[in-house]
Short mmCIF file of C-alpha atoms in Angstrom, two decimals:
data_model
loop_
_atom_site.label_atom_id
_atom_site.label_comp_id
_atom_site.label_asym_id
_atom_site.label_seq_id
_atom_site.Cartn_x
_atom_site.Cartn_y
_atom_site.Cartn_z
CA UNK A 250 -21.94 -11.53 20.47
CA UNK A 251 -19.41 -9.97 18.02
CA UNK A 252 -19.41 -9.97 14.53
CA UNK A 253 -15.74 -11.05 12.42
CA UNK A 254 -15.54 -10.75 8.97
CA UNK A 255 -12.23 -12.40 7.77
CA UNK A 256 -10.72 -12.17 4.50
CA UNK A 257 -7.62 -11.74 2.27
CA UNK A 258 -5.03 -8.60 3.15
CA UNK A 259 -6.15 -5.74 0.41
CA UNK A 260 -3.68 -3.55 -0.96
CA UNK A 261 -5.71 -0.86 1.06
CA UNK A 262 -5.58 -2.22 4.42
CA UNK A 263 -1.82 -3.00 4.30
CA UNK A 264 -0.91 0.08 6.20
CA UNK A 265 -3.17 -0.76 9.01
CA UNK A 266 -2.63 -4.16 9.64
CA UNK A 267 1.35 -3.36 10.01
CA UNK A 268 0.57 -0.95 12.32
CA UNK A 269 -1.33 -3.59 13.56
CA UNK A 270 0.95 -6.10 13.99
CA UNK A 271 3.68 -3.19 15.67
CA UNK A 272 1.17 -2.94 18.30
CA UNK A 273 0.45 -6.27 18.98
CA UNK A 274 4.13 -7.37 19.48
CA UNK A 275 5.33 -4.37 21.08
CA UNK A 276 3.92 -6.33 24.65
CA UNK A 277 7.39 -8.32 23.93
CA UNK A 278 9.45 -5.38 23.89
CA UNK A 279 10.24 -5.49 27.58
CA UNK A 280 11.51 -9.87 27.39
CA UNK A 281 14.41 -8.15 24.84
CA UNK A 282 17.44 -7.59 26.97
CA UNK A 283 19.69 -7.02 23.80
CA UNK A 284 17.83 -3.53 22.36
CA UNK A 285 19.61 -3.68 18.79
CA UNK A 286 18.09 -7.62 19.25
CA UNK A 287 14.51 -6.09 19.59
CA UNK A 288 14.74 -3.53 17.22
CA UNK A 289 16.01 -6.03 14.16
CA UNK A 290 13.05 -7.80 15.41
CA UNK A 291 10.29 -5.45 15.09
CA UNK A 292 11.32 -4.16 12.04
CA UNK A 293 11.40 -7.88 10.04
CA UNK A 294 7.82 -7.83 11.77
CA UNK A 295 7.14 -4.42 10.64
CA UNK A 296 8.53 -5.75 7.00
CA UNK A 297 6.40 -9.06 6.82
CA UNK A 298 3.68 -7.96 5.35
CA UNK A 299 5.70 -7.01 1.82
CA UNK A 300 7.18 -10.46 2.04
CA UNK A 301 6.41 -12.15 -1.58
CA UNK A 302 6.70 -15.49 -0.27
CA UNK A 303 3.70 -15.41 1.77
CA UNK A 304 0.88 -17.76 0.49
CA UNK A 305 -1.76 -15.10 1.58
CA UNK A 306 -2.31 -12.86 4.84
CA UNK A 307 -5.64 -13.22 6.63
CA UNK A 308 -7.32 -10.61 7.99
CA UNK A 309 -10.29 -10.42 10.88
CA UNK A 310 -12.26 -7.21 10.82
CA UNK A 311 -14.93 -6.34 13.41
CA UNK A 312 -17.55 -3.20 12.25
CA UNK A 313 -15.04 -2.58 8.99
CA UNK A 314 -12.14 -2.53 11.68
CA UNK A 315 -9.01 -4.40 11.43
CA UNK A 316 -8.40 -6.45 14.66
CA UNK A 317 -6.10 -9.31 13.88
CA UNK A 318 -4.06 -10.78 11.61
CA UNK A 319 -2.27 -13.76 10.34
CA UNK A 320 0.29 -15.20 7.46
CA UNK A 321 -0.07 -18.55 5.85
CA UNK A 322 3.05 -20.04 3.61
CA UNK A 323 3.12 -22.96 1.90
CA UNK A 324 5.21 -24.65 3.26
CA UNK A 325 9.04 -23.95 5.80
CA UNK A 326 11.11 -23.15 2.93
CA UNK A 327 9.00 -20.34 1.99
CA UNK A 328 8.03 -19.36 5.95
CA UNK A 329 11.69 -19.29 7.21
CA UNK A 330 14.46 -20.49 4.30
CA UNK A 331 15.12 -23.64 6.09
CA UNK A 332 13.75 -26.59 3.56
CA UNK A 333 16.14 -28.74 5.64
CA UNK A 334 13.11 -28.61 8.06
CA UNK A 335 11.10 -30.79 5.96
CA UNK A 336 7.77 -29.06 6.04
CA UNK A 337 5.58 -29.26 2.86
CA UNK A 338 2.44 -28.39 4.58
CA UNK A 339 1.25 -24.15 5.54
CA UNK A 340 2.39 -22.71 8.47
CA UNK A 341 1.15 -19.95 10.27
CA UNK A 342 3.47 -17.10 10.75
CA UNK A 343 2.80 -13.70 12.98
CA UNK A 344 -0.75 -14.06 14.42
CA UNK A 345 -1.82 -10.62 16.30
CA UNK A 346 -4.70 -9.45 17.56
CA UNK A 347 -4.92 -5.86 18.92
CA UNK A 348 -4.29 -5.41 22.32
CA UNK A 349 -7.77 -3.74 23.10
CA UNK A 350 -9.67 -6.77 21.05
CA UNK A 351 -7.95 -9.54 22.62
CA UNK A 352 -10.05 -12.03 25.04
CA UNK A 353 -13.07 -12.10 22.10
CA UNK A 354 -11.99 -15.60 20.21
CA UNK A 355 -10.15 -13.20 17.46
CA UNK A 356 -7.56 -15.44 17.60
CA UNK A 357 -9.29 -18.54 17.22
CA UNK A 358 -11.24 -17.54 14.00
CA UNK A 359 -7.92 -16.94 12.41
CA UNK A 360 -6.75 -20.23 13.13
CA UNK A 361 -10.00 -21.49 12.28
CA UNK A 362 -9.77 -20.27 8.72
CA UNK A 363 -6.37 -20.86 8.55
CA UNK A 364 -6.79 -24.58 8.82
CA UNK A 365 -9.78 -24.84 6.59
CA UNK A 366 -7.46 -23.57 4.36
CA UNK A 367 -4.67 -25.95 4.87
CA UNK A 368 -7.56 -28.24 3.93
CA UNK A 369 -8.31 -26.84 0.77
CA UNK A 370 -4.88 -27.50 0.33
CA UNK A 371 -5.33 -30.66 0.38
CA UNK A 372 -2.92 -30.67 3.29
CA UNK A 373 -2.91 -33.49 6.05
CA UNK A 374 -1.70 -30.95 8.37
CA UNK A 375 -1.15 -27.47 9.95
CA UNK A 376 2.29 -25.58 11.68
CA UNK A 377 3.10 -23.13 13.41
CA UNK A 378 6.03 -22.03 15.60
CA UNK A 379 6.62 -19.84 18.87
CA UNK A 380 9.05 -19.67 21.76
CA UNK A 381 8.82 -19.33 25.39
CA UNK A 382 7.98 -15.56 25.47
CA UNK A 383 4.76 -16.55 24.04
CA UNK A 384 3.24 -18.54 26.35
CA UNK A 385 -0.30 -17.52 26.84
CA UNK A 386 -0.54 -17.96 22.87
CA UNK A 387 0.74 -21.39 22.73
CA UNK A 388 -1.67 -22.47 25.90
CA UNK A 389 -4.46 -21.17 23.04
CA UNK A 390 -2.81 -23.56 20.88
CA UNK A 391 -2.35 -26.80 22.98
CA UNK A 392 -6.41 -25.68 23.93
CA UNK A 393 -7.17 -25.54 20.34
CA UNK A 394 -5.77 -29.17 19.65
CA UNK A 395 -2.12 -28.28 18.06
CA UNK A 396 0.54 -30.79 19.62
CA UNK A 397 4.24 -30.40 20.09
CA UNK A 398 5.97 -31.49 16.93
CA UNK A 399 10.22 -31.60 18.27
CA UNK A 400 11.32 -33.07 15.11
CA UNK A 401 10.39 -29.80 13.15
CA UNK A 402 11.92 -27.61 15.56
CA UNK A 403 15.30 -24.77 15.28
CA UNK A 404 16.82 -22.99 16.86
CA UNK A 405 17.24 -18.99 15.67
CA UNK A 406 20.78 -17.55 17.47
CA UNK A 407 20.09 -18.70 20.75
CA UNK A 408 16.36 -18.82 20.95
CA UNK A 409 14.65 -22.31 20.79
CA UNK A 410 11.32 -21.84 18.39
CA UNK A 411 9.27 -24.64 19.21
CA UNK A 412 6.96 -26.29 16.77
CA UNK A 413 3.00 -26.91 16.66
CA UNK A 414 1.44 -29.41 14.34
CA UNK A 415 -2.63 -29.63 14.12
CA UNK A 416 -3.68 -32.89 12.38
CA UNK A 417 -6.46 -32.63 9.67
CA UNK A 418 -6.98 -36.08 9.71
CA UNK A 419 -8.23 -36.47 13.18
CA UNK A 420 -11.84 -35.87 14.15
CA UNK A 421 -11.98 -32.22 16.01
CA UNK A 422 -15.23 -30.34 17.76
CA UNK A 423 -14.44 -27.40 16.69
CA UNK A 424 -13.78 -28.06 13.24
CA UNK A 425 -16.32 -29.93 12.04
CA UNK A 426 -16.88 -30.02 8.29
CA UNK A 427 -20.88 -29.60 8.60
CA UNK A 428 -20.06 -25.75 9.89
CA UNK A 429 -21.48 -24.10 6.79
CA UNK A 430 -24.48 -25.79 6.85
CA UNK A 431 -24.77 -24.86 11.25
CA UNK A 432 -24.52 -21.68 10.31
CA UNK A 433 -21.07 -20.89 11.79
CA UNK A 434 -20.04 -19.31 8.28
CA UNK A 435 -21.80 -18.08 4.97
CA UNK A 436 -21.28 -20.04 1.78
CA UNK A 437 -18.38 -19.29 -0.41
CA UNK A 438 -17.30 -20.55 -4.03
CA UNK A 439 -14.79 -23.31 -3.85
CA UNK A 440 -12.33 -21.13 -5.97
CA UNK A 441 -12.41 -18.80 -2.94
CA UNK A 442 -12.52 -20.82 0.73
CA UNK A 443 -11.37 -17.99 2.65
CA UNK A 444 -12.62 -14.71 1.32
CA UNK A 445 -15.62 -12.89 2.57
CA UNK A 446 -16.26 -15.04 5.81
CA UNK A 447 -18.28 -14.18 8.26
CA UNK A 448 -17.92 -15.31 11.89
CA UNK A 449 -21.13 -14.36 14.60
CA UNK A 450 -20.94 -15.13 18.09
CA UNK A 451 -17.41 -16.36 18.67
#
């Protein structure tokens, strides 16, 4: 059993969960044939977290330890600059988890919290996008219920970025809206549906 506590990025912890992140993606380094490629890359990850369009950045802490991380925006213009894509919903953007805390369901409490707050949104749905180099993360994805949405998908220089949709409005297991009452997660004010969570036995 493991104990996650996730909340909002602090001004505190910013350091760490970029170094975070750096570690996370460096697996990728190696799929990066083009080195100049890879290092513009890791350095706009390295630079995400001082991005002021991000809606918030979610953090998952085990013992006071950051282990993963994720960024929610409001919607594809503010994710990407690309309103043309036509998303008015959040999307996920840069979910890590450190290397040496993967395989504990890190992961999956992010993207837990990150669509119970696309439904505090009031949002009807949740995105996300990845490409091919990623593929053990989107089989989590297509596990966790997301489904292939083509008609929001781009292309960035020659690298197709395929699109992930989860649907609020259908019924899902592991989403059920009786979870604070099971247990699964402590009470929090409605002004504040993602702060101060804690997960036990994921």
């Amino acid at each position: 059993m493991i104990h996650l506590k996730i909340e909002q990025l602090i001004e505190s912890d910013k350091e760490t969960v970029r170094r975070l992140l750096l570690e996370s993606y460096h697996q990728y380094e190696k799929e990066f044939t083009d080195k100049e490629a890879w290092r513009n890359y890791i350095e706009q990850i390295s630079r995400s977290v001082d991005n002021p369009n991000i809606a918030c950045i979610l953090v998952a802490k085990q013992n006071g330890e950051a282990v993963g991380t994720l960024q929610l925006f409001k919607n594809a213009e503010a994710a990407y600059e690309r309103p043309e894509l036509d998303i008015q919903a959040p999307i996920v953007r840069l979910l890590a988890v450190h290397p040496k805390d993967r395989g504990q369901g890190v992961a999956k409490a992010l993207l837990k919290e990150s669509l119970l707050y696309a439904r505090s949104q009031g949002a009807a749905h949740l995105y996300l996008h990845s490409g091919d180099i990623m593929q053990k993360a989107i089989q989590l994805y297509e596990w966790l219920g997301f489904k292939r949405d083509h008609s929001k998908e781009f292309f960035n220089r020659d690298v197709h970025v395929k699109c992930f949709r989860y649907d609020l409005t259908e019924r899902s297991e592991w989403l059920e809206p009786d979870d604070v009452r099971k247990g699964s997660y402590s009470d929090t004010p409605p002004s504040s549906p993602i702060s101060g969570i804690v997960r036990e036995g994921i």
